[in-house]
Amino acid sequence: MSIRIFVTGGTFDKEYNELNGELYFKDTHLCEMLRLGRSRLELEITTLMMMDSLDMNEQDRETIAKACLEVPEEKILITHGTDTMPETAALLARQIKNKTIVLTGAMVPYKFGSSDGLFNLGSALAFVQTLPPGVYVAMNGKIFEAENVRKNKSRGEFETIHQPTKQ
Amino acid sequence: MSIRIFVTGGTFDKEYNELNGELYFKDTHLCEMLRLGRSRLELEITTLMMMDSLDMNEQDRETIAKACLEVPEEKILITHGTDTMPETAALLARQIKNKTIVLTGAMVPYKFGSSDGLFNLGSALAFVQTLPPGVYVAMNGKIFEAENVRKNKSRGEFETIHQPTKQ
Amino acid sequence: MSIRIFVTGGTFDKEYNELNGELYFKDTHLCEMLRLGRSRLELEITTLMMMDSLDMNEQDRETIAKACLEVPEEKILITHGTDTMPETAALLARQIKNKTIVLTGAMVPYKFGSSDGLFNLGSALAFVQTLPPGVYVAMNGKIFEAENVRKNKSRGEFETIHQPTKQ
Amino acid sequence: MSIRIFVTGGTFDKEYNELNGELYFKDTHLCEMLRLGRSRLELEITTLMMMDSLDMNEQDRETIAKACLEVPEEKILITHGTDTMPETAALLARQIKNKTIVLTGAMVPYKFGSSDGLFNLGSALAFVQTLPPGVYVAMNGKIFEAENVRKNKSRGEFETIHQPTKQ
């Protein structure tokens, strides 16, 4: 069974507009990145939206959830802006129980030399193949459960909210 | 518990020598790649050797196996040339049963713009965190078991030797 | 006699701030670019300011003019934002007659893979070595005289204002 | 009048063959580099050969000289391997007196992140537009006359053979 990838935008896919000096969305770089990674996975790719995750509202998140529920694939990767990735993950976790869903993104646009995008894409594709059903965030080489992750905006990295309790 | 990374060389780490136009090994790019990936994993990194995997002999492979057995970590990532990666994986699989060991590498040197190295590193780090004990090869976004993988040298990709039998 | 380079900022030197997703100035990339170009020229490099050329005012331009007049070098390269490069060039042309001054910049930040910065730097350094005294803009592989150049903002390229008259 | 570019190969255009790990020639990257540089120059581009300059023989150099003589353009840029660039320049200088010919190349393949190719291309295009008739080598940001240049192979840079005499 193939893996479904939903593209929603995020820093990952931002381009530099040389006419006005602003960052914007054109097309996703996902296919170029998969070629670069010499991926031989069976993938179905759908662009749901191309937006900054700070601009996403509840309806956008419902669109993503609906898309996850409707497709036949049980393994789903979502590229997403980092700022509200945990919110989307939490909403998906409440609605979807029987699929493995991994969200990932990038701190720096793929087209910048210093992007983490390709690393994150590789890691997210591996996590989605191996993890049991659930909703996860794959960033910084780590995997986080949807209900226990936040973006530390001052450090620019993802972290767990609750420390694991020792028993 | 942290993950151990053993560097052994391979295309991954080849550099271009501008004085004589040849590819050679200097230092590993692994730390630079982990920074690029914004990895926040706890990692212990050891360079065992820096060599083309076509030049590896049985003793080199024994050195790798011995190193895997001696370190306390139960999760080990090995960067390795692609040409004999399956041979090393097979030897490790015969000797080591209780650790998760993932080998990865690159088809194109990291320093070339078109390298798959960063993607493979991200994927291998995710696989090593999630897979049960065993020896694996992570290439092309996929995971292969040590006893069932070969490099298809005419296509430049990894594939299983035996197709899974339907039951 | 060496060449003086004055850094004033511009797209050339913009960085991506991964904490807030905005473009900003940190340090100039000029030295890194010169190393990449294997430049063996004798250069004196001074950062006068680090700003978007849309934010430059008359006083900033006077600072640049004053710096050009004060240094002993007769060949001067200025890195500058593209939006008001012609205005600065025109002001310099009115004040300075006996030096060869070449302004250049980039349409896309150097740190983006698709930057024209390195090409422009190479071309500007060649023009400043070979042209007679005067003030020039080096962009798009071409050289423009200070009094006869504008940025075509809809096409994102530089062009002459007056066509040469046939005689 | 447009500028003619003759492509002859050299490190500039070497690619990494991921099937056998060797460097080889496929197509020239010149057009991609000119796009990157946002060049708006009128250029006529011809690939004469794609070879390592160490493999060039006298007949290859005669082919280049003949091509330079036959085209109508008076300004010619030649991309060339660095190892025998001075030899080709010297031969051209003996045969061609009324054209401005600039040879350039790269110490590191363009496809490697650390290439000097784009910088050299920008500088060579500027030199060919501004210099009087003669044959020149443009490397390291500098311009050398055909009869007074050698590659210092231990330092990996170009230098004059004779120091200018003070009068």
XYZ file of C-alpha atoms in Angstrom:
668
model
C 0.000 0.000 0.000
C 1.387 3.377 -0.929
C 1.881 6.386 1.332
C -0.220 9.503 0.837
C 1.479 12.891 1.070
C -0.610 16.005 1.641
C 1.120 19.322 0.924
C -0.218 22.316 2.869
C 2.575 24.856 2.402
C 4.726 26.197 5.218
C 8.268 27.518 5.227
C 9.262 24.317 3.425
C 7.851 25.613 0.176
C 8.505 29.327 0.400
C 10.220 31.002 -2.521
C 11.963 34.341 -2.814
C 10.139 36.736 -5.130
C 12.914 38.659 -6.784
C 10.568 41.368 -8.043
C 9.480 42.564 -4.604
C 11.891 40.888 -2.200
C 9.182 38.972 -0.358
C 8.786 35.298 0.419
C 5.795 33.659 -1.215
C 4.385 30.330 -2.373
C 4.619 29.120 -5.955
C 4.689 25.358 -6.394
C 5.712 22.735 -3.917
C 9.316 21.506 -4.063
C 8.276 18.109 -2.814
C 8.774 16.225 -6.082
C 12.199 17.784 -6.597
C 13.136 16.799 -3.044
C 11.960 13.211 -3.549
C 14.030 12.994 -6.724
C 17.038 14.335 -4.834
C 16.483 11.707 -2.148
C 16.306 9.026 -4.884
C 13.064 7.933 -3.219
C 11.672 4.705 -4.663
C 8.642 4.673 -2.376
C 5.144 4.374 -3.787
C 3.669 7.774 -3.040
C 0.432 9.578 -3.833
C 0.907 13.337 -3.600
C -1.900 15.898 -3.252
C -1.570 19.623 -2.648
C -4.407 20.622 -0.312
C -3.386 24.249 0.149
C -0.247 26.411 0.020
C -0.264 28.601 3.078
C 1.659 29.917 6.022
C 0.476 27.921 9.013
C -0.042 31.169 10.984
C -2.815 31.941 8.487
C -4.553 28.582 8.876
C -7.956 28.640 10.531
C -10.157 25.919 11.926
C -11.746 25.315 8.562
C -8.361 24.720 6.924
C -7.573 22.151 9.590
C -10.918 20.472 9.032
C -10.097 20.296 5.327
C -6.900 18.453 6.184
C -8.679 16.093 8.576
C -11.397 15.340 6.031
C -8.769 14.588 3.380
C -6.964 12.207 5.747
C -10.218 10.365 6.487
C -11.297 10.079 2.862
C -8.165 8.651 1.251
C -7.712 4.874 1.326
C -4.084 5.067 2.488
C -3.393 4.247 6.120
C -0.047 5.992 6.177
C -0.108 9.738 5.609
C 2.627 12.383 5.588
C 1.627 16.053 5.842
C 4.004 18.925 5.039
C 2.963 21.870 7.170
C 4.195 25.216 8.498
C 5.934 24.813 11.831
C 4.173 27.588 13.760
C 0.846 25.802 14.197
C 1.905 22.252 13.391
C 1.076 21.075 16.937
C -2.471 22.534 16.699
C -3.189 20.691 13.465
C -1.677 17.525 14.890
C -3.892 17.775 17.979
C -7.043 18.229 15.899
C -6.153 15.263 13.695
C -5.429 13.128 16.756
C -8.913 13.789 18.114
C -10.618 12.784 14.889
C -8.512 9.996 13.404
C -7.577 6.866 15.307
C -6.709 4.159 12.821
C -4.085 5.756 10.588
C -0.414 6.654 11.003
C -0.136 10.356 10.287
C 3.186 12.233 10.458
C 3.460 16.010 10.111
C 6.745 17.625 9.160
C 8.019 20.933 7.827
C 11.121 23.087 7.801
C 12.603 25.934 9.796
C 14.202 27.370 6.652
C 12.825 27.276 3.082
C 14.072 24.347 1.022
C 15.453 26.747 -1.575
C 17.804 28.272 0.994
C 21.076 26.426 1.201
C 20.700 26.041 4.943
C 17.336 24.266 4.921
C 16.485 21.335 7.150
C 13.716 20.336 4.727
C 15.367 17.376 3.020
C 16.513 15.890 6.318
C 13.024 16.261 7.791
C 11.361 14.749 4.731
C 13.628 11.704 4.924
C 12.951 11.268 8.599
C 9.174 11.753 8.298
C 8.925 9.181 5.493
C 10.776 6.671 7.639
C 8.648 7.355 10.710
C 5.386 7.026 8.798
C 6.437 3.592 7.544
C 7.338 2.222 10.947
C 5.093 3.781 13.609
C 1.769 2.311 14.788
C -1.489 4.241 14.169
C -1.446 7.677 15.769
C -0.660 11.280 14.895
C 2.924 12.494 15.181
C 5.197 15.463 14.538
C 8.633 14.708 13.030
C 11.100 17.558 13.550
C 14.725 17.883 14.717
C 15.306 14.204 13.930
C 12.830 13.308 16.683
C 9.284 12.022 16.764
C 6.650 13.593 19.027
C 3.134 12.443 19.849
C 0.437 14.880 18.775
C -0.791 15.579 22.294
C 2.652 16.179 23.715
C 4.557 18.595 21.498
C 5.072 22.321 21.199
C 7.318 24.584 19.165
C 9.719 26.488 21.384
C 9.687 29.678 19.362
C 12.614 31.323 21.110
C 14.884 28.337 20.507
C 13.428 27.421 17.122
C 12.967 23.758 17.998
C 10.279 21.292 18.979
C 10.009 19.812 22.461
C 7.715 17.686 24.587
C 5.303 19.502 26.903
C 5.246 16.877 29.660
C 8.348 15.045 30.735
C 7.901 11.298 30.923
C 7.239 10.305 34.548
C 9.502 7.710 36.059
C 7.673 4.856 37.781
C 19.764 6.268 25.693
C 21.658 7.952 22.905
C 22.251 6.628 19.387
C 25.770 5.697 18.277
C 26.889 6.725 14.794
C 29.881 4.998 13.195
C 31.387 6.753 10.190
C 33.187 4.476 7.715
C 33.464 6.743 4.643
C 31.746 6.082 1.347
C 30.529 8.439 -1.355
C 28.729 10.363 1.372
C 31.968 11.921 2.529
C 33.926 12.281 -0.686
C 35.408 15.668 -1.455
C 36.736 17.151 -4.680
C 40.473 17.780 -4.592
C 40.932 20.912 -6.645
C 44.672 20.408 -6.994
C 44.430 17.127 -8.892
C 40.767 16.835 -9.856
C 40.216 13.615 -7.938
C 37.652 12.634 -5.339
C 39.103 11.847 -1.932
C 38.312 11.676 1.768
C 39.127 14.470 4.171
C 36.822 14.772 7.181
C 33.305 13.515 7.543
C 30.487 15.954 6.819
C 28.252 14.243 9.318
C 28.296 16.991 11.954
C 27.583 19.660 9.357
C 24.676 17.576 8.080
C 23.252 17.092 11.568
C 23.428 20.844 12.149
C 21.647 21.435 8.845
C 18.947 18.977 9.897
C 18.604 20.841 13.232
C 18.998 17.434 14.868
C 18.370 17.529 18.607
C 19.013 13.827 19.065
C 21.527 12.584 21.597
C 24.252 11.143 19.422
C 27.698 9.647 19.980
C 29.777 9.883 16.812
C 32.901 7.837 16.085
C 34.873 7.693 12.846
C 36.041 4.096 12.422
C 37.609 4.520 8.993
C 37.274 6.719 5.903
C 37.235 4.459 2.901
C 35.572 3.552 -0.335
C 33.505 0.466 0.415
C 34.984 -1.276 -2.658
C 38.307 -1.198 -0.794
C 36.937 -2.726 2.409
C 38.136 -6.199 3.264
C 36.959 -8.780 5.774
C 39.105 -7.288 8.489
C 37.559 -3.860 8.043
C 34.122 -5.401 8.395
C 35.232 -7.220 11.535
C 36.434 -3.889 12.928
C 32.935 -2.477 12.379
C 31.260 -5.519 13.970
C 33.572 -5.388 16.966
C 32.833 -1.683 17.456
C 29.084 -2.350 17.339
C 29.406 -5.077 19.947
C 31.595 -3.059 22.284
C 29.614 0.184 22.587
C 26.837 0.328 25.177
C 24.286 1.835 22.758
C 21.604 -0.488 21.430
C 20.788 1.712 18.464
C 23.560 2.178 15.927
C 23.714 4.060 12.625
C 26.577 3.302 10.221
C 27.463 5.538 7.267
C 28.980 3.318 4.592
C 29.813 3.235 0.884
C 26.927 1.831 -1.129
C 28.849 -0.698 -3.221
C 29.401 -3.252 -0.476
C 26.848 -2.047 2.059
C 24.842 -5.291 1.773
C 27.978 -7.385 2.481
C 28.739 -5.475 5.663
C 25.092 -5.629 6.704
C 25.047 -9.409 6.206
C 28.189 -9.909 8.298
C 26.793 -7.732 11.106
C 23.472 -9.614 10.990
C 25.285 -12.915 11.546
C 27.189 -11.624 14.576
C 24.839 -9.192 16.330
C 21.322 -10.072 17.386
C 20.249 -7.714 20.135
C 20.839 -4.263 18.649
C 19.105 -2.154 16.016
C 21.724 -1.341 13.388
C 20.937 0.750 10.300
C 23.425 1.293 7.472
C 23.044 4.196 5.101
C 25.118 6.118 2.588
C 24.738 8.245 -0.525
C 24.791 7.792 -4.280
C 26.310 11.259 -4.734
C 28.776 13.038 -2.407
C 27.125 15.332 0.114
C 29.143 18.250 -1.205
C 27.528 17.903 -4.634
C 24.291 19.847 -4.883
C 22.477 16.768 -6.101
C 23.291 14.532 -3.134
C 20.786 12.220 -1.506
C 22.903 12.203 1.653
C 20.831 14.501 3.862
C 17.600 12.719 2.962
C 19.155 9.339 3.706
C 20.603 10.500 7.009
C 17.201 11.778 8.137
C 15.530 8.555 7.134
C 18.173 6.313 8.731
C 17.995 8.186 12.045
C 14.227 7.731 12.096
C 14.443 4.024 11.231
C 17.035 3.326 13.913
C 14.774 4.878 16.547
C 11.704 2.863 15.626
C 12.753 -0.567 14.351
C 13.159 -3.673 16.528
C 16.608 -5.294 16.934
C 18.066 -6.383 13.615
C 20.403 -5.149 10.903
C 18.974 -2.972 8.128
C 19.915 -0.919 5.087
C 18.155 2.458 4.666
C 18.354 3.756 1.085
C 15.900 5.258 -1.429
C 13.523 6.145 1.415
C 13.054 2.428 2.071
C 14.220 0.014 4.705
C 15.686 -3.384 3.797
C 16.574 -6.337 5.996
C 20.252 -7.257 5.942
C 19.713 -10.698 4.434
C 17.428 -9.483 1.677
C 18.993 -6.495 -0.067
C 21.295 -5.842 -2.983
C 22.454 -2.788 -4.874
C 21.239 -2.834 -8.451
C 24.331 -1.260 -9.957
C 22.865 -0.604 -13.393
C 19.875 1.264 -11.968
C 21.746 2.824 -9.064
C 19.202 1.780 -6.466
C 18.662 -0.778 -3.746
C 16.171 -3.620 -4.049
C 15.071 -6.787 -2.262
C 16.529 -10.085 -3.505
C 13.514 -12.254 -2.693
C 9.992 -11.070 -3.245
C 7.756 -11.531 -0.213
C 5.698 -14.690 -0.615
C 1.950 -14.367 -0.404
C 0.324 -16.775 2.014
C 47.208 49.383 -5.939
C 44.459 47.415 -4.295
C 40.699 47.706 -4.883
C 38.462 49.028 -2.112
C 35.133 47.295 -1.511
C 32.411 49.097 0.417
C 29.572 46.915 1.712
C 26.240 48.698 2.194
C 23.833 45.750 2.469
C 21.088 45.002 -0.031
C 19.459 41.728 -1.022
C 22.961 40.338 -1.546
C 23.468 39.973 2.175
C 20.004 39.137 3.417
C 19.611 36.111 5.663
C 16.573 34.087 6.621
C 15.735 34.385 10.313
C 14.416 30.974 11.222
C 12.909 32.196 14.486
C 10.445 34.613 12.885
C 10.523 33.745 9.184
C 11.746 37.181 8.111
C 14.681 38.275 6.007
C 17.264 40.339 7.854
C 20.895 41.408 7.844
C 23.538 39.705 9.941
C 27.058 39.826 8.528
C 28.132 40.294 4.954
C 28.803 37.172 2.896
C 31.388 38.998 0.835
C 34.460 37.259 2.268
C 32.855 33.838 1.843
C 32.015 34.721 -1.764
C 35.548 35.879 -2.493
C 36.906 32.629 -1.068
C 34.468 30.696 -3.254
C 35.653 32.665 -6.288
C 39.276 31.845 -5.322
C 39.915 35.580 -5.653
C 43.604 36.485 -5.417
C 43.007 40.201 -5.829
C 44.363 42.687 -3.322
C 41.221 43.994 -1.675
C 40.415 46.317 1.207
C 36.914 45.633 2.535
C 34.882 48.021 4.693
C 31.270 47.637 5.798
C 29.718 51.119 5.736
C 26.169 50.058 6.587
C 23.910 47.020 6.277
C 20.595 48.198 4.945
C 17.857 47.695 2.427
C 18.432 50.310 -0.255
C 14.760 51.335 -0.039
C 15.555 52.586 3.474
C 18.587 54.648 2.413
C 18.242 58.385 2.697
C 20.317 61.258 1.336
C 22.570 61.187 4.370
C 23.379 57.509 3.835
C 24.343 58.258 0.251
C 26.527 61.132 1.411
C 28.239 58.732 3.806
C 29.048 56.488 0.863
C 30.294 59.404 -1.260
C 32.452 60.696 1.568
C 33.974 57.243 2.077
C 34.776 56.968 -1.643
C 36.499 60.355 -1.602
C 38.519 59.689 1.536
C 40.103 56.337 0.720
C 43.335 56.334 -1.273
C 42.156 53.631 -3.700
C 41.159 54.757 -7.177
C 39.139 51.656 -7.912
C 36.093 51.083 -5.727
C 33.400 48.388 -5.736
C 30.186 49.026 -3.795
C 27.695 46.266 -2.924
C 24.266 47.860 -2.729
C 20.555 47.044 -2.775
C 19.176 47.075 -6.304
C 16.095 49.226 -5.707
C 17.913 52.538 -5.377
C 21.285 51.604 -6.862
C 20.838 54.070 -9.754
C 20.118 56.947 -7.317
C 23.297 56.293 -5.364
C 25.266 55.922 -8.590
C 23.937 59.266 -9.851
C 24.887 61.056 -6.642
C 28.387 59.556 -6.708
C 28.797 60.529 -10.367
C 28.050 64.154 -9.549
C 30.624 64.289 -6.760
C 33.477 62.037 -7.837
C 35.267 62.360 -11.156
C 38.666 60.739 -10.881
C 37.903 57.255 -9.608
C 36.443 54.108 -11.149
C 33.445 53.171 -9.030
C 31.276 50.121 -9.794
C 28.060 49.354 -7.907
C 26.620 45.848 -7.908
C 24.140 43.784 -5.930
C 21.837 40.823 -6.307
C 18.224 40.129 -7.191
C 18.166 37.133 -4.839
C 20.032 36.737 -1.512
C 23.376 34.980 -1.842
C 22.245 32.349 0.633
C 19.433 31.269 -1.695
C 20.551 28.658 -4.172
C 19.252 30.736 -7.051
C 21.271 33.886 -6.331
C 22.971 35.947 -9.015
C 25.302 37.391 -6.372
C 28.467 35.452 -7.151
C 28.148 36.093 -10.886
C 27.623 39.814 -10.287
C 30.546 40.034 -7.888
C 32.844 38.409 -10.449
C 31.666 40.733 -13.172
C 31.875 43.883 -11.035
C 35.438 43.083 -9.940
C 36.449 42.671 -13.570
C 34.750 45.891 -14.665
C 36.332 47.946 -11.884
C 39.784 46.768 -12.973
C 39.346 47.666 -16.622
C 37.064 50.693 -16.936
C 38.271 54.316 -17.028
C 37.283 56.722 -14.206
C 33.523 57.088 -13.884
C 30.631 55.655 -11.914
C 28.953 52.470 -13.179
C 26.322 49.883 -12.351
C 27.218 46.226 -13.068
C 24.133 43.998 -13.254
C 22.834 41.305 -15.622
C 26.354 40.774 -16.971
C 26.246 44.304 -18.374
C 27.818 47.624 -17.452
C 25.754 50.812 -17.291
C 26.873 54.410 -16.885
C 25.557 56.078 -13.737
C 23.524 58.691 -15.571
C 21.895 56.231 -17.933
C 20.511 53.293 -15.962
C 17.287 52.334 -14.246
C 15.901 49.206 -12.641
C 12.906 47.892 -14.541
C 10.997 46.673 -11.509
C 8.369 44.734 -13.395
C 10.988 42.733 -15.324
C 13.503 42.590 -12.509
C 16.405 43.743 -14.650
C 18.497 46.815 -15.339
C 18.287 48.787 -18.584
C 19.509 51.998 -20.159
C 17.173 55.024 -20.028
C 18.272 56.566 -23.329
C 18.971 54.458 -26.357
C 22.264 55.256 -28.045
C 21.609 57.578 -31.008
C 22.802 56.440 -34.387
C 24.878 58.967 -36.254
C 27.485 42.966 -31.627
C 26.996 39.843 -29.570
C 29.658 37.860 -27.730
C 30.513 34.328 -28.867
C 31.027 31.644 -26.220
C 32.876 28.455 -27.119
C 32.481 25.575 -24.675
C 35.364 23.080 -24.618
C 34.713 21.239 -21.350
C 37.011 21.306 -18.348
C 36.311 20.917 -14.647
C 33.605 23.550 -15.047
C 31.283 21.062 -16.672
C 32.169 17.839 -14.923
C 29.326 15.821 -13.439
C 29.322 13.034 -10.896
C 28.242 9.705 -12.357
C 26.348 8.037 -9.567
C 26.450 4.625 -11.213
C 30.235 4.303 -11.145
C 31.404 7.132 -8.885
C 33.459 8.827 -11.581
C 33.468 12.380 -12.876
C 32.442 12.725 -16.495
C 31.006 15.141 -19.051
C 27.344 15.230 -19.963
C 26.025 18.606 -21.111
C 27.436 22.007 -20.398
C 25.985 23.924 -17.451
C 26.660 27.221 -19.177
C 23.048 28.101 -19.954
C 21.955 27.291 -16.423
C 24.760 29.493 -15.090
C 23.813 32.377 -17.362
C 20.209 32.113 -16.158
C 21.427 32.137 -12.574
C 23.476 35.238 -13.286
C 20.366 36.870 -14.844
C 22.594 37.623 -17.843
C 20.898 39.871 -20.399
C 23.880 39.876 -22.743
C 23.502 38.914 -26.372
C 25.399 35.654 -26.581
C 25.996 33.006 -29.214
C 26.944 29.705 -27.607
C 28.652 26.805 -29.365
C 29.982 23.603 -27.832
C 33.201 22.743 -29.686
C 34.172 19.748 -27.543
C 33.660 18.426 -24.017
C 37.019 17.318 -22.740
C 39.495 17.414 -19.922
C 42.164 19.877 -20.996
C 44.877 17.359 -20.096
C 43.533 15.244 -22.970
C 43.631 18.078 -25.517
C 46.146 17.739 -28.314
C 47.457 20.174 -30.889
C 44.638 19.363 -33.263
C 42.009 20.185 -30.643
C 43.661 23.543 -30.093
C 43.710 24.173 -33.832
C 39.987 23.412 -33.904
C 39.452 26.115 -31.291
C 41.639 28.605 -33.165
C 39.859 27.919 -36.429
C 36.474 28.434 -34.780
C 37.617 31.755 -33.320
C 38.810 32.926 -36.724
C 35.697 31.866 -38.575
C 32.959 33.429 -36.442
C 32.034 37.062 -37.116
C 32.126 38.062 -33.450
C 35.126 40.051 -32.274
C 34.616 39.224 -28.620
C 34.981 35.563 -27.685
C 34.791 33.745 -24.355
C 36.153 30.189 -24.130
C 35.386 27.850 -21.237
C 38.352 25.511 -20.877
C 39.980 23.095 -18.444
C 42.517 24.862 -16.255
C 45.436 22.459 -16.657
C 46.385 23.480 -20.192
C 44.522 26.766 -20.452
C 47.782 28.738 -20.823
C 48.898 26.482 -23.725
C 45.671 27.067 -25.639
C 45.831 30.792 -24.882
C 49.392 30.970 -26.214
C 48.470 29.199 -29.453
C 45.473 31.488 -29.980
C 47.636 34.562 -29.294
C 50.061 33.530 -32.035
C 47.288 33.102 -34.608
C 44.664 35.728 -33.795
C 45.451 39.414 -33.454
C 42.266 41.388 -33.970
C 39.818 39.833 -31.525
C 39.370 39.970 -27.763
C 39.477 36.383 -26.533
C 39.122 35.468 -22.850
C 39.598 31.920 -21.543
C 38.153 30.903 -18.217
C 37.299 27.723 -16.316
C 36.875 26.438 -12.791
C 38.965 24.729 -10.154
C 35.909 22.834 -8.882
C 32.953 21.528 -10.951
C 30.007 23.909 -11.097
C 27.764 21.234 -9.646
C 29.823 21.130 -6.457
C 28.659 23.670 -3.907
C 32.160 25.053 -3.585
C 32.694 25.908 -7.252
C 34.334 29.090 -8.458
C 32.647 28.664 -11.848
C 29.892 31.274 -11.558
C 32.312 33.897 -10.238
C 34.759 33.202 -13.062
C 32.037 33.298 -15.709
C 30.858 36.704 -14.469
C 34.379 38.053 -14.443
C 35.285 36.650 -17.881
C 32.161 38.137 -19.479
C 33.056 41.541 -18.053
C 36.679 41.327 -19.182
C 35.757 40.310 -22.726
C 33.493 43.359 -23.026
C 36.096 45.847 -21.870
C 39.547 44.686 -22.932
C 41.264 45.616 -26.211
C 42.044 42.905 -28.798
C 44.313 40.217 -27.392
C 44.138 36.797 -25.793
C 43.656 36.582 -22.017
C 43.091 34.164 -19.170
C 40.530 35.201 -16.505
C 40.978 33.273 -13.251
C 41.103 34.142 -9.524
C 39.348 37.450 -10.238
C 42.402 38.531 -12.235
C 43.199 38.934 -15.904
C 46.410 37.562 -17.413
C 47.906 38.070 -20.854
C 48.238 34.884 -22.876
C 52.026 35.006 -23.052
C 52.514 35.663 -19.360
C 50.476 33.197 -17.352
C 50.894 29.775 -15.822
C 48.890 27.588 -13.497
C 50.708 27.035 -10.228
C 49.584 23.464 -9.719
C 50.737 23.138 -6.140
C 48.859 26.246 -5.034
C 45.914 25.752 -7.380
C 46.006 29.284 -8.707
C 47.120 31.252 -11.743
C 50.083 33.616 -11.708
C 52.228 35.689 -14.036
C 55.493 34.160 -15.253
C 57.464 37.393 -15.514
C 57.162 40.157 -12.974
C 56.549 43.585 -14.529
C 59.808 45.522 -14.717
C 59.947 48.924 -13.061
C 61.221 51.662 -15.319
